[in-house]
mmCIF file of C-alpha atoms in Angstrom:
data_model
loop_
_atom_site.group_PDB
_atom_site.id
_atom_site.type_symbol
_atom_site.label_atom_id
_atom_site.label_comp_id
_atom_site.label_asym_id
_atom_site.label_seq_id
_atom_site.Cartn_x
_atom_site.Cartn_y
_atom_site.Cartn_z
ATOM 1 C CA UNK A 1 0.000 0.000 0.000
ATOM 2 C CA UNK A 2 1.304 3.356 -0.647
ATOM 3 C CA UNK A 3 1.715 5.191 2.094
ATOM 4 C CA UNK A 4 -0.366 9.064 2.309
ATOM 5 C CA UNK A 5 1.369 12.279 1.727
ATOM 6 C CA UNK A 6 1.593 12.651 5.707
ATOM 7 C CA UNK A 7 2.830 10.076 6.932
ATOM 8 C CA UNK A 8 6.215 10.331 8.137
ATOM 9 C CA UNK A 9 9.538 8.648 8.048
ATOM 10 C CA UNK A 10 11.861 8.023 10.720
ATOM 11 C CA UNK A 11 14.707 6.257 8.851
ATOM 12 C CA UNK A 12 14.744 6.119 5.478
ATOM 13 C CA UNK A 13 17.578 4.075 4.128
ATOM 14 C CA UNK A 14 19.091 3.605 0.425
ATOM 15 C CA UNK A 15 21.658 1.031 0.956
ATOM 16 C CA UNK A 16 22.346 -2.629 0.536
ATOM 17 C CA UNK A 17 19.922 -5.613 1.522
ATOM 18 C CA UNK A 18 20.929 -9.025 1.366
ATOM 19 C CA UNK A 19 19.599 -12.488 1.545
ATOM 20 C CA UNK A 20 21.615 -14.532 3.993
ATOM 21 C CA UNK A 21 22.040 -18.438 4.177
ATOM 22 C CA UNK A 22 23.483 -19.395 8.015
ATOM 23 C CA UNK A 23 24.690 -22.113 8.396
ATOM 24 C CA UNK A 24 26.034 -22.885 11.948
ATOM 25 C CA UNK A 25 28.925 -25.389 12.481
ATOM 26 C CA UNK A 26 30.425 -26.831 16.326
ATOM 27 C CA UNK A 27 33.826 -25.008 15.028
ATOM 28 C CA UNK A 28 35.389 -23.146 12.226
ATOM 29 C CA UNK A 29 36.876 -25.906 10.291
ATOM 30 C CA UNK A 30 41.019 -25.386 8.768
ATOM 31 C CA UNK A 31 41.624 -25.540 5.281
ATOM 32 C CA UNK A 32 40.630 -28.750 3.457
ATOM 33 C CA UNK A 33 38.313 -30.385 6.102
ATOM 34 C CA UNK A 34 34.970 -31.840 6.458
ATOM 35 C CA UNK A 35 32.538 -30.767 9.047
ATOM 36 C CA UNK A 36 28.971 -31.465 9.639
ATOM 37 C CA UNK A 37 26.483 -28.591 9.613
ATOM 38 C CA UNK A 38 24.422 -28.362 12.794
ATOM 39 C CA UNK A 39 21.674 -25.773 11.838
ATOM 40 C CA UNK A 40 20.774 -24.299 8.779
ATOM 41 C CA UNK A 41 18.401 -20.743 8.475
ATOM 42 C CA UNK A 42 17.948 -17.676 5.824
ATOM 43 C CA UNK A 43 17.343 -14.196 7.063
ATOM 44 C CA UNK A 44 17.155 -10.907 5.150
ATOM 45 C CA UNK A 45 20.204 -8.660 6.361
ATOM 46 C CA UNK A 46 22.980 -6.370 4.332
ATOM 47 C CA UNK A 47 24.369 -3.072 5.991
ATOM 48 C CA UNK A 48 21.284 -1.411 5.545
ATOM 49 C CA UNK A 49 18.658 -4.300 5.327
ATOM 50 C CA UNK A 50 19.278 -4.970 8.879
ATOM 51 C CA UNK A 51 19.949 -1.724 10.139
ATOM 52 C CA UNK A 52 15.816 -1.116 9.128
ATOM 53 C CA UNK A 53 14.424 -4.217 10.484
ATOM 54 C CA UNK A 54 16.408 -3.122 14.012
ATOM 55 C CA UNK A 55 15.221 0.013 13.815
ATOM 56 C CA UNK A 56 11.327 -1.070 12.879
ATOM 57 C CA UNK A 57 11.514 -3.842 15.590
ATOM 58 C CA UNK A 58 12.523 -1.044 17.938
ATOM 59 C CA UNK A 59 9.503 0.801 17.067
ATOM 60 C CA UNK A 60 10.636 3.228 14.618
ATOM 61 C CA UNK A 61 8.680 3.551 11.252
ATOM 62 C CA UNK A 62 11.271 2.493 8.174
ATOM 63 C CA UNK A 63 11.748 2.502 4.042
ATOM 64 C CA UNK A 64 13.583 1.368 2.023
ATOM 65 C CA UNK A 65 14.315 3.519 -1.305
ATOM 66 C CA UNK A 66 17.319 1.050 -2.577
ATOM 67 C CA UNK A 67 16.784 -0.840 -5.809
ATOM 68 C CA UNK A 68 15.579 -4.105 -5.378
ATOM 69 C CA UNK A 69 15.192 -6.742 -8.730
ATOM 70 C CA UNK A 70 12.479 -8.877 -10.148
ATOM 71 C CA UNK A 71 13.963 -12.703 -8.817
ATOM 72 C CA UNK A 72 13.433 -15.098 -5.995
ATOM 73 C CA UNK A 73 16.031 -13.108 -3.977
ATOM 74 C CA UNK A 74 14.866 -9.456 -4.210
ATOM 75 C CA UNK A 75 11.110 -10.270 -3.698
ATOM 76 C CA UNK A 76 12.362 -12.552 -0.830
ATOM 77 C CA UNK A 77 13.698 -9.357 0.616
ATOM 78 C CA UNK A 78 10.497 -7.115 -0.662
ATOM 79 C CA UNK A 79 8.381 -9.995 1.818
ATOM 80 C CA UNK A 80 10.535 -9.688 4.633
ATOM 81 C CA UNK A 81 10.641 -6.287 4.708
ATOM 82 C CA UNK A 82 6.991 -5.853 4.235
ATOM 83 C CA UNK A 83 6.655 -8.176 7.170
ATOM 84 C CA UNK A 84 8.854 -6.390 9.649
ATOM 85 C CA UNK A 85 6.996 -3.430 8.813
ATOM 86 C CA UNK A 86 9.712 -1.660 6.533
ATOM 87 C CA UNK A 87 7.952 0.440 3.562
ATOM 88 C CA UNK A 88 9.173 -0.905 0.157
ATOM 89 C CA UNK A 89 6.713 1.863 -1.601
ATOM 90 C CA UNK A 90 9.549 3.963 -2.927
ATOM 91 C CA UNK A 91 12.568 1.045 -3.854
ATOM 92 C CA UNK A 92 11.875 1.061 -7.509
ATOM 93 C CA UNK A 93 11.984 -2.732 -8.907
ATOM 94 C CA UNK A 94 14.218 -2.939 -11.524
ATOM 95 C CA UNK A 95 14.791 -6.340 -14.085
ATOM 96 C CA UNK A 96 19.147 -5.850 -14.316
ATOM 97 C CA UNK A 97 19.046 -5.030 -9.877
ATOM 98 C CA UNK A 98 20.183 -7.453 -7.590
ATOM 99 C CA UNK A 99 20.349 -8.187 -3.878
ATOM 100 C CA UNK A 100 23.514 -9.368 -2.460
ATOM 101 C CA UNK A 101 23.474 -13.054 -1.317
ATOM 102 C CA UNK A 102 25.524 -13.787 1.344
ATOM 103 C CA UNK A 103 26.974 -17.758 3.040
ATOM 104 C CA UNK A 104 27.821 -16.806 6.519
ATOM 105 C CA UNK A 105 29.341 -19.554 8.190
ATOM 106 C CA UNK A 106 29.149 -19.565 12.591
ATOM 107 C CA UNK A 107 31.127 -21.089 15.281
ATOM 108 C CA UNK A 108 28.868 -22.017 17.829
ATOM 109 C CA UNK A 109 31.933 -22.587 20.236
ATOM 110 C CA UNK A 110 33.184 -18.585 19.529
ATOM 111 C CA UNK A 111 29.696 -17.083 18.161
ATOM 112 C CA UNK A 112 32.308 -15.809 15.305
ATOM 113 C CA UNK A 113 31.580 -16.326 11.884
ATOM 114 C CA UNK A 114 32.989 -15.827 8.079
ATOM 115 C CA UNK A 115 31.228 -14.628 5.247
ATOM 116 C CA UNK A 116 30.946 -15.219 1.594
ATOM 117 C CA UNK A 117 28.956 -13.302 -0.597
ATOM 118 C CA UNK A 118 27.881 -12.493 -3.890
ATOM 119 C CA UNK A 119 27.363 -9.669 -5.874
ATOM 120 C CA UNK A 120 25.570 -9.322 -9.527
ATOM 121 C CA UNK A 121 23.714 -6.854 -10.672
ATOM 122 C CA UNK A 122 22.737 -2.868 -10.082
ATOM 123 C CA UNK A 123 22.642 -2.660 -5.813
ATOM 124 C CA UNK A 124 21.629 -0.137 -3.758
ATOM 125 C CA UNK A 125 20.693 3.420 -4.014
ATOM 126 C CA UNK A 126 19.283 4.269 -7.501
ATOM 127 C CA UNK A 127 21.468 7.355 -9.017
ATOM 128 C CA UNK A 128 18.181 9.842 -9.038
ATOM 129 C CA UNK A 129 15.791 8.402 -6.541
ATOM 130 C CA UNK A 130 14.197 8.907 -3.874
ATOM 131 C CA UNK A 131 12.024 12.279 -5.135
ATOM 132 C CA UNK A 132 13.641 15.538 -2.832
ATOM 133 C CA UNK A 133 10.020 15.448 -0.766
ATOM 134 C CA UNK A 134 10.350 11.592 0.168
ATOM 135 C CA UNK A 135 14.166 12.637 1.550
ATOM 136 C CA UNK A 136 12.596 15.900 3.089
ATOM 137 C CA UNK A 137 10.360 13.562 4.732
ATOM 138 C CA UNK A 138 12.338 11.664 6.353
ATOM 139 C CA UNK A 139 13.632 12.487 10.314
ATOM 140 C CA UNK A 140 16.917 10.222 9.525
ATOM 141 C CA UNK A 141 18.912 9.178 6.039
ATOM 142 C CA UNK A 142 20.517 5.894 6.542
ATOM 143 C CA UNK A 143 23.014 5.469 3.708
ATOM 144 C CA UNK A 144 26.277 2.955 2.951
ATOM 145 C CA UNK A 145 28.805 2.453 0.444
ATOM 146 C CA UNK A 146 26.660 0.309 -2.330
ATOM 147 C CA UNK A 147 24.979 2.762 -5.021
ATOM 148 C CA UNK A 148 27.789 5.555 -4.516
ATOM 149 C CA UNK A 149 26.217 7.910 -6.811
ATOM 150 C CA UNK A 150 23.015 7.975 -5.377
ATOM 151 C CA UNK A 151 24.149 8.108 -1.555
ATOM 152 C CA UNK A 152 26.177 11.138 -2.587
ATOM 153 C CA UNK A 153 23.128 12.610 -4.515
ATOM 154 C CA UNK A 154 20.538 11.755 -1.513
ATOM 155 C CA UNK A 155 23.179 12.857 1.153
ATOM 156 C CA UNK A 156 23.506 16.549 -0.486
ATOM 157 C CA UNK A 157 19.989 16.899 -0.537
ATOM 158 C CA UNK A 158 19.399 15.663 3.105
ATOM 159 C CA UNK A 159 22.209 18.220 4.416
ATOM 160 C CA UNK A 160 20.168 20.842 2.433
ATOM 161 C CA UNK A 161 16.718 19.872 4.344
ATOM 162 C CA UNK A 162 18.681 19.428 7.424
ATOM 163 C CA UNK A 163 17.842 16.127 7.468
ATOM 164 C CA UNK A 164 20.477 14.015 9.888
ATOM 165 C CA UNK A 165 22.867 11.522 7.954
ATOM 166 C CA UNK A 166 23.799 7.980 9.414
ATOM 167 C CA UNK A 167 26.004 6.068 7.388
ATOM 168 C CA UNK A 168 27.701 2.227 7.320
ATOM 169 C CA UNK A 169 30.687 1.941 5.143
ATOM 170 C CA UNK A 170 32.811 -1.018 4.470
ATOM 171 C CA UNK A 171 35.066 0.091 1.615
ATOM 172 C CA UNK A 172 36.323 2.789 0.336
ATOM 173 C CA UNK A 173 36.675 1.135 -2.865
ATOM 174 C CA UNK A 174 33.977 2.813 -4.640
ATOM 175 C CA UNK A 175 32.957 5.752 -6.133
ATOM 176 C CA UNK A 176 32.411 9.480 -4.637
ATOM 177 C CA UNK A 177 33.709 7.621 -1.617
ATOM 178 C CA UNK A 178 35.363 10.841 -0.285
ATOM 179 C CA UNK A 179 32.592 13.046 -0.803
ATOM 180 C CA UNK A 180 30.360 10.935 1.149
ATOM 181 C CA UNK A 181 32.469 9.987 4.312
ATOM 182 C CA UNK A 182 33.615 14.082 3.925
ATOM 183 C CA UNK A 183 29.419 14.717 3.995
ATOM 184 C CA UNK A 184 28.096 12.224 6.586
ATOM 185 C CA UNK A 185 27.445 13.837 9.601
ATOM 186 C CA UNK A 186 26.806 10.625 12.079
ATOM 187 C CA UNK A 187 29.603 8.817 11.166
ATOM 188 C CA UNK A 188 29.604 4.860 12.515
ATOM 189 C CA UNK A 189 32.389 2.636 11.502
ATOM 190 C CA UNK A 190 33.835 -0.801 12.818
ATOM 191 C CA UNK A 191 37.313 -0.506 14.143
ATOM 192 C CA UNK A 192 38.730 -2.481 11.584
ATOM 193 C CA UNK A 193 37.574 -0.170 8.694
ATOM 194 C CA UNK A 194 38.394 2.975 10.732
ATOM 195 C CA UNK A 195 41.686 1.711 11.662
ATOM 196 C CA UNK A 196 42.461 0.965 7.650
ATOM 197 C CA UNK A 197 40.792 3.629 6.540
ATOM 198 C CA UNK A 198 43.276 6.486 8.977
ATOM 199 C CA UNK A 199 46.376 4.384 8.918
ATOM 200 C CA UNK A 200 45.837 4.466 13.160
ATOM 201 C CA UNK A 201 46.140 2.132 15.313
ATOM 202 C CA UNK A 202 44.003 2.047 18.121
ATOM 203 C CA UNK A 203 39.765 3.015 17.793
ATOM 204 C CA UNK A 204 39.976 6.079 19.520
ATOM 205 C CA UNK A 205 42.676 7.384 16.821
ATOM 206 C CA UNK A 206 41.125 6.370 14.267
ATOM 207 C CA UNK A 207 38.013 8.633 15.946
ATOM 208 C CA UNK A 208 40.078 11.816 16.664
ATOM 209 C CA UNK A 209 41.298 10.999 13.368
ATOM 210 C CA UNK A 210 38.057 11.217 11.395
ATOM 211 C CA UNK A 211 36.419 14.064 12.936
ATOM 212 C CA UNK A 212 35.795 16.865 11.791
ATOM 213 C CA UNK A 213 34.027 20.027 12.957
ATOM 214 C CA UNK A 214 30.974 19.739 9.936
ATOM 215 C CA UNK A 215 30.225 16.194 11.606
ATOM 216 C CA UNK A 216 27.614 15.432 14.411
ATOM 217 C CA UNK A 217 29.729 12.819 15.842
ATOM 218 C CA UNK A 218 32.408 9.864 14.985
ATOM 219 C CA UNK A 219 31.576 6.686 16.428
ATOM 220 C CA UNK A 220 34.282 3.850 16.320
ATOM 221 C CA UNK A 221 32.587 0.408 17.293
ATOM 222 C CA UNK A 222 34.329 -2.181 18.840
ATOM 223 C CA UNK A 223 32.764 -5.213 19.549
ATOM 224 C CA UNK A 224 33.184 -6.283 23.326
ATOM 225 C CA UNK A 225 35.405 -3.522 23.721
ATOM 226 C CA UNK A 226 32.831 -0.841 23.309
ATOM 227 C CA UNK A 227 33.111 2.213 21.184
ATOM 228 C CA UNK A 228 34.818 5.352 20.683
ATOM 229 C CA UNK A 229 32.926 8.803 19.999
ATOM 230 C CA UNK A 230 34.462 12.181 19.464
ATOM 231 C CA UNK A 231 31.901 14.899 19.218
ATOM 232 C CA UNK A 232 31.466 18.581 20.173
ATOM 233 C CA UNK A 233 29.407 18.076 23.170
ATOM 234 C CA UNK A 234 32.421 16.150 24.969
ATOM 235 C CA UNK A 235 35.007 18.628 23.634
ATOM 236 C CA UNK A 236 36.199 16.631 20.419
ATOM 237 C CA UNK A 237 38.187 14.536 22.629
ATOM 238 C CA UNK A 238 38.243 10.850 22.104
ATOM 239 C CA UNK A 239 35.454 9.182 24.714
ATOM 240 C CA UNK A 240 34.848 5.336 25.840
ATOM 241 C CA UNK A 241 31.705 4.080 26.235
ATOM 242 C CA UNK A 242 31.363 0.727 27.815
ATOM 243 C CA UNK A 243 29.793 -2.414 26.241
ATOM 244 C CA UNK A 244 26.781 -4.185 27.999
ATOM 245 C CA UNK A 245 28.966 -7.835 29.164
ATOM 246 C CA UNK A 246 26.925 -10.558 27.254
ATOM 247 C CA UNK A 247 27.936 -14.468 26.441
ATOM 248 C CA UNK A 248 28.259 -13.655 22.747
ATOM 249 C CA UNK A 249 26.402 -16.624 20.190
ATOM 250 C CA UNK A 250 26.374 -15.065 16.834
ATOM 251 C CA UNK A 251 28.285 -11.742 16.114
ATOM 252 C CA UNK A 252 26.867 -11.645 12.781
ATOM 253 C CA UNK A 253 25.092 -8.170 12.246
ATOM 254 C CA UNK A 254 25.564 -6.617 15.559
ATOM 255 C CA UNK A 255 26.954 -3.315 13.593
ATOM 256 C CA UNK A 256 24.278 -3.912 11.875
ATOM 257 C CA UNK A 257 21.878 -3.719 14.662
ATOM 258 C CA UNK A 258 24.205 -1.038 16.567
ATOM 259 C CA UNK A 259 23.536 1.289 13.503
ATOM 260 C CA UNK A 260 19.652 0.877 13.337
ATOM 261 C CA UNK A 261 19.517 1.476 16.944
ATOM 262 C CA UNK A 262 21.420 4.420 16.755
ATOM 263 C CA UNK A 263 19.480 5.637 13.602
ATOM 264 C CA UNK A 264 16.590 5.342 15.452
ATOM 265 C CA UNK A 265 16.696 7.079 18.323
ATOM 266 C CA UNK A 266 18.661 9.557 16.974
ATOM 267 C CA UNK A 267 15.164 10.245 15.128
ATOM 268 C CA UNK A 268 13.758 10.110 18.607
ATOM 269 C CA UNK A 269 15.288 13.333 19.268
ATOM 270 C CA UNK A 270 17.964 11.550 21.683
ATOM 271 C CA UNK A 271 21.390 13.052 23.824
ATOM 272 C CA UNK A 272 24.429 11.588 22.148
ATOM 273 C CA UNK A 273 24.961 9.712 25.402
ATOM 274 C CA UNK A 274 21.191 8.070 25.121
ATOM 275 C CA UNK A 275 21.711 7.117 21.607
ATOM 276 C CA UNK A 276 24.805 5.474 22.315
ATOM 277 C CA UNK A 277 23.834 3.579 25.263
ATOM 278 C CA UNK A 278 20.720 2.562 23.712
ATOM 279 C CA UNK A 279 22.738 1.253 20.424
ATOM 280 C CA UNK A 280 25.205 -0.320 22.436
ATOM 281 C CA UNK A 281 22.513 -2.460 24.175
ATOM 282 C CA UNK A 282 20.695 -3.859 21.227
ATOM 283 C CA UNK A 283 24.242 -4.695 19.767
ATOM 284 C CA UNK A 284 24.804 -6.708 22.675
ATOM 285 C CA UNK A 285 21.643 -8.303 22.789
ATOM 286 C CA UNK A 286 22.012 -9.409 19.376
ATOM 287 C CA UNK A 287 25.221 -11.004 20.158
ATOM 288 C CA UNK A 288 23.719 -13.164 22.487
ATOM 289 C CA UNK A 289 21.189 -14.619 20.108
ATOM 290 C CA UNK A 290 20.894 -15.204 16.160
ATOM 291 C CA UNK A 291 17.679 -12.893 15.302
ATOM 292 C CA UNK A 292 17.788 -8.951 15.862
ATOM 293 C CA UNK A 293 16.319 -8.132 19.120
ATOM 294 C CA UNK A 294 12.682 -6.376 19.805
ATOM 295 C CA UNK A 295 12.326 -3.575 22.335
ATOM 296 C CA UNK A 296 11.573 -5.181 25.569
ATOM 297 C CA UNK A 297 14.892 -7.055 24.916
ATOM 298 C CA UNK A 298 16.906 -3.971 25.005
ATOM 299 C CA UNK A 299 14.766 -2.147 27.689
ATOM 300 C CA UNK A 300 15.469 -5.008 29.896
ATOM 301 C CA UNK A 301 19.224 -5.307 29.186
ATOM 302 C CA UNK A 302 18.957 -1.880 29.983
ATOM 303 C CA UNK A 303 17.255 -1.614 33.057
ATOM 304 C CA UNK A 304 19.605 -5.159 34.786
ATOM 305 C CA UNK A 305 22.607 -2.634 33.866
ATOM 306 C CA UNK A 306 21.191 0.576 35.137
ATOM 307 C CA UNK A 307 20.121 3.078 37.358
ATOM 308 C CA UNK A 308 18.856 5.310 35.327
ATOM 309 C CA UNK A 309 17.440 3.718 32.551
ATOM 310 C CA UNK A 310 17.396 5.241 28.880
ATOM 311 C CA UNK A 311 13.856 6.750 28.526
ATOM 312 C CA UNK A 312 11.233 6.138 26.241
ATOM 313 C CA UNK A 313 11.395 6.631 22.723
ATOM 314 C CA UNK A 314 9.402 10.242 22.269
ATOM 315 C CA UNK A 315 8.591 10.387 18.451
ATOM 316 C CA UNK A 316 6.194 13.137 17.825
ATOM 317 C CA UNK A 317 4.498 14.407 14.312
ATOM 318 C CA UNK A 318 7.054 16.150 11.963
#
């Protein structure tokens, strides 16, 4: 159903989605072995895929603008979506696009995992779409590095509306890649890719090291380590921010998760502080369990670990 002229958008994301086989093994076999395969499942995910379905489990109302194709794979995606309550309205359906498939193999003694994936096809953001009133719509822009040309396109125009910009990126491999980590203004990036990316080596480095004073705020994530922000309200001075201690079982998408969380209460009108704690939390509660986690989940992760819980998310009519 197409949604009215007045309803809102909280995150609105152009990025990757992916189709994702799991399968889950005792232990990561060496080179040239044979292992048996304990569980098998298939989940929608990508950068941006999962970073919606967080954010609409969390209670935030998501789209999804990226291209999606006309084969088992993208309508697989267009279903899950649509049934985690992420609007596919505006992703134009296109025969040559593609969806990324992914072979993620876990660990269940470590919870780590490997991935092997596939690309074919146009992916991601579409080079002229969304229209400028579905981006002006929109409380948050959730962008990452597949469809270059139109993240960079879709980011100028949300920094024009003064629309907030949360991005993912993995490579910098791409095109326009410079313009859009120079543009993003809630910039989120794994260690490992910060660390590569700044030639530093520790997270809060690689922070300092990507900040600069047209930004919101660099976040550095690092697993079970935490993160690292630098941001004007703390003085643009590298700051640690704890993780939540959970017995990890599948890592697989917790950035994922940390970025949807983020995304979305950063549409709530959140402190820096509440965002992070509140992303931090459903990373960690995604650790701890294969499927990304619904809001009583992280409101009771956060409530065992403090006093003064995060509040309530407080969207209100745009």
């Amino acid at each position: 159903m197409k949604p009215s002229s007045d309803e809102h958008i909280d995150v609105l994301g152009l990025g990757c989605a992916t189709v994702d086989d799991f399968l889950q093994v005792e232990s990561f076999p060496p080179a040239n072995w044979k292992t048996p395969v304990e569980r098998t499942h298939r989940q929608c995910g990508g950068l941006t895929g999962n970073a919606l379905i967080a954010a609409a489990r969390l209670g935030a109302r998501c789209a999804y603008a990226g291209c999606l194709g006309t084969d088992e794979l993208s309508n697989h995606v267009a279903q899950v979506f649509t049934r985690e309550g992420v609007d596919i309205s505006r992703a134009p359906r296109l025969p040559e696009a593609r969806v990324i498939h992914s072979t993620i193999v876990i660990g269940r003694d470590t919870g780590s995992r490997n991935i092997f994936y596939e690309v074919k096809g146009v992916v991601g953001a579409h080079p002229s779409l969304p229209a400028d009133e579905v981006i002006r719509g929109a409380r948050v822009l959730f962008i990452d590095h597949y469809g270059m040309p139109g993240n960079l396109r879709a980011l100028k125009k949300a920094r024009l509306f003064g629309i907030p910009v949360v991005a993912d990126l993995e490579s910098e491999a791409v095109p326009h890649f410079a313009q859009v980590l120079a543009g993003v203004d809630h910039l989120i990036l794994s260690e490992e890719f910060a660390c590569q990316l700044t030639r530093e080596k520790s997270a809060a480095s690689a922070a300092g090291a990507l900040w600069r004073a047209e930004r919101a705020v660099v976040i550095v994530t690092c697993g079970h380590d935490g993160c690292w922000s630098v941001a004007k309200e703390s003085g643009e001075k590298p700051r640690h921010h704890e993780a939540f201690p959970v017995r990890a079982a599948n890592t697989s998408g917790c950035g994922d998760v940390f970025h949807g969380a983020y995304a979305f209460r950063l549409a709530c009108g959140d402190s820096l502080d509440e965002r992070i704690r509140f992303a931090s939390a459903a990373g960690a509660v995604k650790a701890g369990q294969s499927e990304i986690p619904r809001l009583r989940a992280v409101e009771f992760l956060l409530r065992k670990h403090s006093r003064h819980p995060t509040p309530p998310a407080r969207l209100t009519a745009k």
